[in-house]
Short mmCIF file of C-alpha atoms in Angstrom, two decimals:
data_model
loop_
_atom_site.label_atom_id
_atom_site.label_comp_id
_atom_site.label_asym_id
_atom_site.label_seq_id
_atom_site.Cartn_x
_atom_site.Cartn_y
_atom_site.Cartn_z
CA UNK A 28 0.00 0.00 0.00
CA UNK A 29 0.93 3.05 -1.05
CA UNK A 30 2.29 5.61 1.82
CA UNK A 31 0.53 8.71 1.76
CA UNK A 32 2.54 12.08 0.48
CA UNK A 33 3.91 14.04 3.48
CA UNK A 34 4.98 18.72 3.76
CA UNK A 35 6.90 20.69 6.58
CA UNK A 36 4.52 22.85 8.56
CA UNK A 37 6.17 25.92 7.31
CA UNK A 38 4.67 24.86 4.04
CA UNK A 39 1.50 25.39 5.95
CA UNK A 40 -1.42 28.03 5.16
CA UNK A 41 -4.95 28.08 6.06
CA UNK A 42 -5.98 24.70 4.28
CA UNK A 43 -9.74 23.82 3.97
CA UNK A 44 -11.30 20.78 1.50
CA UNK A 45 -12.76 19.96 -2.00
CA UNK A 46 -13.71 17.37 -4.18
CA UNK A 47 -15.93 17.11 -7.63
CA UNK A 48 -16.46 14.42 -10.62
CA UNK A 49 -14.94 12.70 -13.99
CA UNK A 50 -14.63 14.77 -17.42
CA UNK A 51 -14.06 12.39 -19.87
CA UNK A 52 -12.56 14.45 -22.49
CA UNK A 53 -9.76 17.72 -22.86
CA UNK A 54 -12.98 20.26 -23.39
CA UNK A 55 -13.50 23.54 -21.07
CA UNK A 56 -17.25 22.70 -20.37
CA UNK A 57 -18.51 21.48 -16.69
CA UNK A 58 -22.43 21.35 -17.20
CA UNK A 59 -23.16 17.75 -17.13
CA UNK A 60 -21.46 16.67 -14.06
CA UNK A 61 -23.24 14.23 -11.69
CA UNK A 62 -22.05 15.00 -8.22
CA UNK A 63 -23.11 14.38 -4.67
CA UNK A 64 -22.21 17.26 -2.75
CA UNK A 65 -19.83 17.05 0.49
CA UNK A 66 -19.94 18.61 3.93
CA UNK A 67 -16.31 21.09 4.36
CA UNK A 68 -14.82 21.37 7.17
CA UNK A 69 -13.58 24.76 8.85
CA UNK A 70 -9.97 23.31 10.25
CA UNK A 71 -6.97 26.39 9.16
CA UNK A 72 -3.45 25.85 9.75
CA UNK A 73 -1.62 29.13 10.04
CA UNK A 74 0.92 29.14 6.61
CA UNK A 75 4.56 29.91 5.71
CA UNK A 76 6.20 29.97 2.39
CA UNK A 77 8.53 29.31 -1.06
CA UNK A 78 10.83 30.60 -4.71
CA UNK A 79 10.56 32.56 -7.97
CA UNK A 80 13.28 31.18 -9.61
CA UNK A 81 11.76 27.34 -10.42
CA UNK A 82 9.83 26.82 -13.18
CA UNK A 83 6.29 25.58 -14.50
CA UNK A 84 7.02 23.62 -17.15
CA UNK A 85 6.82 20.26 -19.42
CA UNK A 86 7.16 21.26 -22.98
CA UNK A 87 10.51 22.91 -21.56
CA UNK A 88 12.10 25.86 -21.59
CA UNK A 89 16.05 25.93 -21.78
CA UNK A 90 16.09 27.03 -18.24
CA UNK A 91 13.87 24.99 -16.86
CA UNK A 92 14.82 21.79 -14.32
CA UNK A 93 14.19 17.95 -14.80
CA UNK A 94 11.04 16.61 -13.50
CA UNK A 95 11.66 15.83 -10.18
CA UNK A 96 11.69 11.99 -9.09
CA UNK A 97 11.02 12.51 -5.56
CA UNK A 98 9.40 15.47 -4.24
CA UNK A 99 11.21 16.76 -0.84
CA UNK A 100 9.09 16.14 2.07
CA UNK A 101 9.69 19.33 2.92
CA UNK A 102 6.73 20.52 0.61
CA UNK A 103 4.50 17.73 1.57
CA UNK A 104 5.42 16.61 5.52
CA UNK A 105 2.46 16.94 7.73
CA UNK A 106 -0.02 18.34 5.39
CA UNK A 107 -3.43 18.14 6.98
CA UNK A 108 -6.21 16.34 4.98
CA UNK A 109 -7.82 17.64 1.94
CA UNK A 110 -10.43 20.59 2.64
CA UNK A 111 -12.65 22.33 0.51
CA UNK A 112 -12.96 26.31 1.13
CA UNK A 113 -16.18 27.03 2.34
CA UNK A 114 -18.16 28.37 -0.56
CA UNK A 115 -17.22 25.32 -2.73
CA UNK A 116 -19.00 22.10 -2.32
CA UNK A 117 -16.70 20.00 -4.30
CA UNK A 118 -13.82 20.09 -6.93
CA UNK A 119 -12.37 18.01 -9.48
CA UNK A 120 -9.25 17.83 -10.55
CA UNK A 121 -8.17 16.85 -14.30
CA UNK A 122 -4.55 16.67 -15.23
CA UNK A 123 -3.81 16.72 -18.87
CA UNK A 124 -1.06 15.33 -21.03
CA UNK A 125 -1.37 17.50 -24.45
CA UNK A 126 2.36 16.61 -26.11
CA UNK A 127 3.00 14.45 -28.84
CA UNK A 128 3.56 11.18 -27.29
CA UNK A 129 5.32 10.15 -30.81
CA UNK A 130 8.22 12.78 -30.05
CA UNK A 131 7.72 11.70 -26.30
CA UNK A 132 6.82 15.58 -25.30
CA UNK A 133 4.91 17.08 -22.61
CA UNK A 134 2.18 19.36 -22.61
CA UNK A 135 0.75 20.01 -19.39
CA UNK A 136 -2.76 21.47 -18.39
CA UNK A 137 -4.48 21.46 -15.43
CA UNK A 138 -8.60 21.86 -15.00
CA UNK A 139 -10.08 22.71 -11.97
CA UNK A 140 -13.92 22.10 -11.98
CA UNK A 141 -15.59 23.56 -9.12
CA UNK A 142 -19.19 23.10 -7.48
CA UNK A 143 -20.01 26.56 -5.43
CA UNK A 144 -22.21 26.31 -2.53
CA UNK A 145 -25.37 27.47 -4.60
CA UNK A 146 -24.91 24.34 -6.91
CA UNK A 147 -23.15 26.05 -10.08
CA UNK A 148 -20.33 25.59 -12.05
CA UNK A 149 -17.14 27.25 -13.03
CA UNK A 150 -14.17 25.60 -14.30
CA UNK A 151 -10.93 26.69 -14.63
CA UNK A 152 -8.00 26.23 -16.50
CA UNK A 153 -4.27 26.28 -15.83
CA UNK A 154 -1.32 25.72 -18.53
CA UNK A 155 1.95 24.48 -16.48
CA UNK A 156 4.30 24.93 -19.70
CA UNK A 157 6.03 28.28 -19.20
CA UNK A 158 8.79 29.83 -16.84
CA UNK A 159 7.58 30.54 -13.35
CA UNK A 160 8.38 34.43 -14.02
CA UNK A 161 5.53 34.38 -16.25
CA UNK A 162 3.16 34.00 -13.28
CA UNK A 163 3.95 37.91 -12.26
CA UNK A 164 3.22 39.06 -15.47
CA UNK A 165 -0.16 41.99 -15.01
CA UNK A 166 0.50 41.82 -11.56
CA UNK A 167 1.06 45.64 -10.31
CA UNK A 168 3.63 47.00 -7.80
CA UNK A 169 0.78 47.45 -4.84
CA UNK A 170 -0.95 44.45 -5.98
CA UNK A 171 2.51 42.59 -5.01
CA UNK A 172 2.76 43.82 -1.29
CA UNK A 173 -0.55 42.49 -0.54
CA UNK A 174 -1.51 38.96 1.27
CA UNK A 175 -2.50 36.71 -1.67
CA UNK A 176 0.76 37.88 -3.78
CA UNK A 177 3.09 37.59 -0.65
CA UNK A 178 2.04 33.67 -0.36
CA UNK A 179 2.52 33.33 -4.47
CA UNK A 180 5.82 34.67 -3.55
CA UNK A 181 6.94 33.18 -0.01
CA UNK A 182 6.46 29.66 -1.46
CA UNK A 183 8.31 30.60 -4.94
CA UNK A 184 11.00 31.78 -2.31
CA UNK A 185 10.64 28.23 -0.31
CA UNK A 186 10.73 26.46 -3.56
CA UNK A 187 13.89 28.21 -4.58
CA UNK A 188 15.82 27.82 -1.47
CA UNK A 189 15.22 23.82 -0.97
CA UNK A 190 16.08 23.23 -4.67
CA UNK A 191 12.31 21.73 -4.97
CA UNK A 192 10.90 21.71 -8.88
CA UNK A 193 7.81 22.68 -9.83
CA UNK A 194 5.86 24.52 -11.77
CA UNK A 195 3.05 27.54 -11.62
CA UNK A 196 0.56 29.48 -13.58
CA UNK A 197 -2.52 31.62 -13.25
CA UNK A 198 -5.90 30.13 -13.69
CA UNK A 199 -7.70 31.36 -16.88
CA UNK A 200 -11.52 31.10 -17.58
CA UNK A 201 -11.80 28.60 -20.39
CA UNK A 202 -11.62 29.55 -23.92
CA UNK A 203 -9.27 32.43 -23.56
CA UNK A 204 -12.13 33.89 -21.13
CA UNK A 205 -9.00 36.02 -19.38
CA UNK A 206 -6.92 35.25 -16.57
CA UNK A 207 -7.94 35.58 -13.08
CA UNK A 208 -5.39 35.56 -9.49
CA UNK A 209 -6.41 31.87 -8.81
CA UNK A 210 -2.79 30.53 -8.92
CA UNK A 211 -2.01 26.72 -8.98
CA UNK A 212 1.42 25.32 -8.25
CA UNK A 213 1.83 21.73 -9.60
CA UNK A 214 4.73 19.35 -8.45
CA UNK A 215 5.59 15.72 -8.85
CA UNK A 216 7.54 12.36 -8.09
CA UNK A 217 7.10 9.09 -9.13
CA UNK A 218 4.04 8.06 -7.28
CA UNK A 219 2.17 11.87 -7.40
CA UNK A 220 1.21 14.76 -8.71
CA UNK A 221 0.58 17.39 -6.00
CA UNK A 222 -1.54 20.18 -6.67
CA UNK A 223 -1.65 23.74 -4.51
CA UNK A 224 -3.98 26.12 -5.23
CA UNK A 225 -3.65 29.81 -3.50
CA UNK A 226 -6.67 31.28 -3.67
CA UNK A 227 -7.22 34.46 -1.88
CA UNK A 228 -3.78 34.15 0.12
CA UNK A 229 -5.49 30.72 1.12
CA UNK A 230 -3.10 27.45 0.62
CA UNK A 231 -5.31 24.55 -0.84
CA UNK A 232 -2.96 21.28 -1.22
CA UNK A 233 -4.09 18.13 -3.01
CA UNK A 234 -2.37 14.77 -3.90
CA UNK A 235 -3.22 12.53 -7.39
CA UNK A 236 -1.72 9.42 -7.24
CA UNK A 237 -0.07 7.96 -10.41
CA UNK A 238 -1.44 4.54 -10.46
CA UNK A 239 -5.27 5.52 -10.00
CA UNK A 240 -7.23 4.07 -13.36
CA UNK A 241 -8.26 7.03 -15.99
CA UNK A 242 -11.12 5.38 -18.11
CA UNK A 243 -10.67 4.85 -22.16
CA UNK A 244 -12.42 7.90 -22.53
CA UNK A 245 -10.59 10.00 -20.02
CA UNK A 246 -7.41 8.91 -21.60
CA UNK A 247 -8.59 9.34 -25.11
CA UNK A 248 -8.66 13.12 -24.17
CA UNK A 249 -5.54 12.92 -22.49
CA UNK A 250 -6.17 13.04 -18.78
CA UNK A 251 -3.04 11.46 -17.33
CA UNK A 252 -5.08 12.08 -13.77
CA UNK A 253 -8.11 12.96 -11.93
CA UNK A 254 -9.21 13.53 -8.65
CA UNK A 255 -12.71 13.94 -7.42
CA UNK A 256 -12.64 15.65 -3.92
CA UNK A 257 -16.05 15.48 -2.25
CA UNK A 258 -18.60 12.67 -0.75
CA UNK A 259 -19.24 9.70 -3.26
CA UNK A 260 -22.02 9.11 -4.44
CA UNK A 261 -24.41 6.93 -1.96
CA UNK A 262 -26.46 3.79 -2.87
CA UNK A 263 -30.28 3.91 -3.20
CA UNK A 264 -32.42 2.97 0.40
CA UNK A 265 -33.82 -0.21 0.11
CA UNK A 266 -37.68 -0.32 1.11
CA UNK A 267 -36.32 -3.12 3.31
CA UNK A 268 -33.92 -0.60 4.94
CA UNK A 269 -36.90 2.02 5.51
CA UNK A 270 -38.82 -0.84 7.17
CA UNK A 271 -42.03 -0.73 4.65
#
């Protein structure tokens, strides 16, 4: 059995849960999920921080580092479990491998799908295939010296100084809808992919392991992961059950 991922408490912000359900195919569109919603949980854990010098990238760069083989458990020691924030009900998580596996590139996208608490939709969409630096781009002088841009940069900083890989990118709407300051960090080993969303100078951390099955379809559209994070759906009460 697999051990589960572990993250130094400095790598620690205020972490709540999420979970949400299976896209079958690399399109933007989130309106025919089926989804039982989850209860989240209000545990924080106070947060410290990492580096802008590592990179976000698969199709890479010149200057950008292997992918790691072990992630340091500095980034992953202690991390509390999954939470959702509390105006989401669920998430789901879609990792996508869009590089030409005959040329054996990479081409890495990530898809948040998110259930808010008044049963909508909104997905978004995060392309892990440029340099970190790029993730400062639009982002003003004042806008830098407050909260949610400190954490961006305290765990770029973190990053940096351990020598961890990774890689980072703002979340745009989908089809070129316009970025937003949802940023998602994305790191890996052989056995994970760890996603960590800061949204709102809030620290969201969630593991995808490797060997979990993608279906034909989900692979077809080149998910190389997903992750629903959120209660499963439950069986149907027999009559027997209900004592009639």
């Amino acid at each position: 059995m697999v051990t589960k991922p572990q993250v130094n408490s400095r790598f620690i912000t205020k972490i709540n849960n999420i979970n949400y359900n299976n896209n079958n195919n690399n399109n933007n569109n989130i309106n025919d999920f089926n989804f039982t919603l989850c209860k989240t949980k209000s545990n924080q854990v106070p947060y410290t921080p990492s580096g802008r010098d590592g990179l976000a990238s698969l199709s890479r760069p010149a200057d950008s580092p292997s992918v790691p083989q072990v992630v340091s458990h500095l980034v992953w020691e202690g991390m509390p479990a999954e939470f959702l924030p509390s105006n989401w009900r669920g998430l789901k998580i879609d990792i996508f491998n869009n590089g030409d596996r005959l040329r054996n590139t990479q081409s890495i996208k990530v898809k948040l799908s998110i259930i808010k608490q008044d049963s909508s939709t909104q997905s978004l969409i995060a392309l892990m295939n440029s340099p970190s630096s790029y993730v400062w781009r639009q982002v003003n002088s004042d806008d830098r010296n407050q909260p949610h841009w400190l954490t961006v940069s305290n765990i770029q900083d973190y990053m940096a100084e351990n020598n961890i890989s990774y890689r980072v990118s703002k979340c745009s709407l989908p089809r070129k809808g316009g970025s937003t300051d949802v940023i998602l960090f994305l790191l890996e080993d052989d056995q994970y992919w760890y996603v960590k969303i800061i949204k709102e100078a809030q620290e969201l951390n969630y593991h995808l392991d490797k060997s979990s099955k993608v279906t034909p379809a989900q692979r077809a559209g080149n998910i190389v992961a997903s992750k629903f994070i959120g209660q499963s759906t439950r069986p149907l009460i027999t009559a027997k059950e209900l004592g009639i």
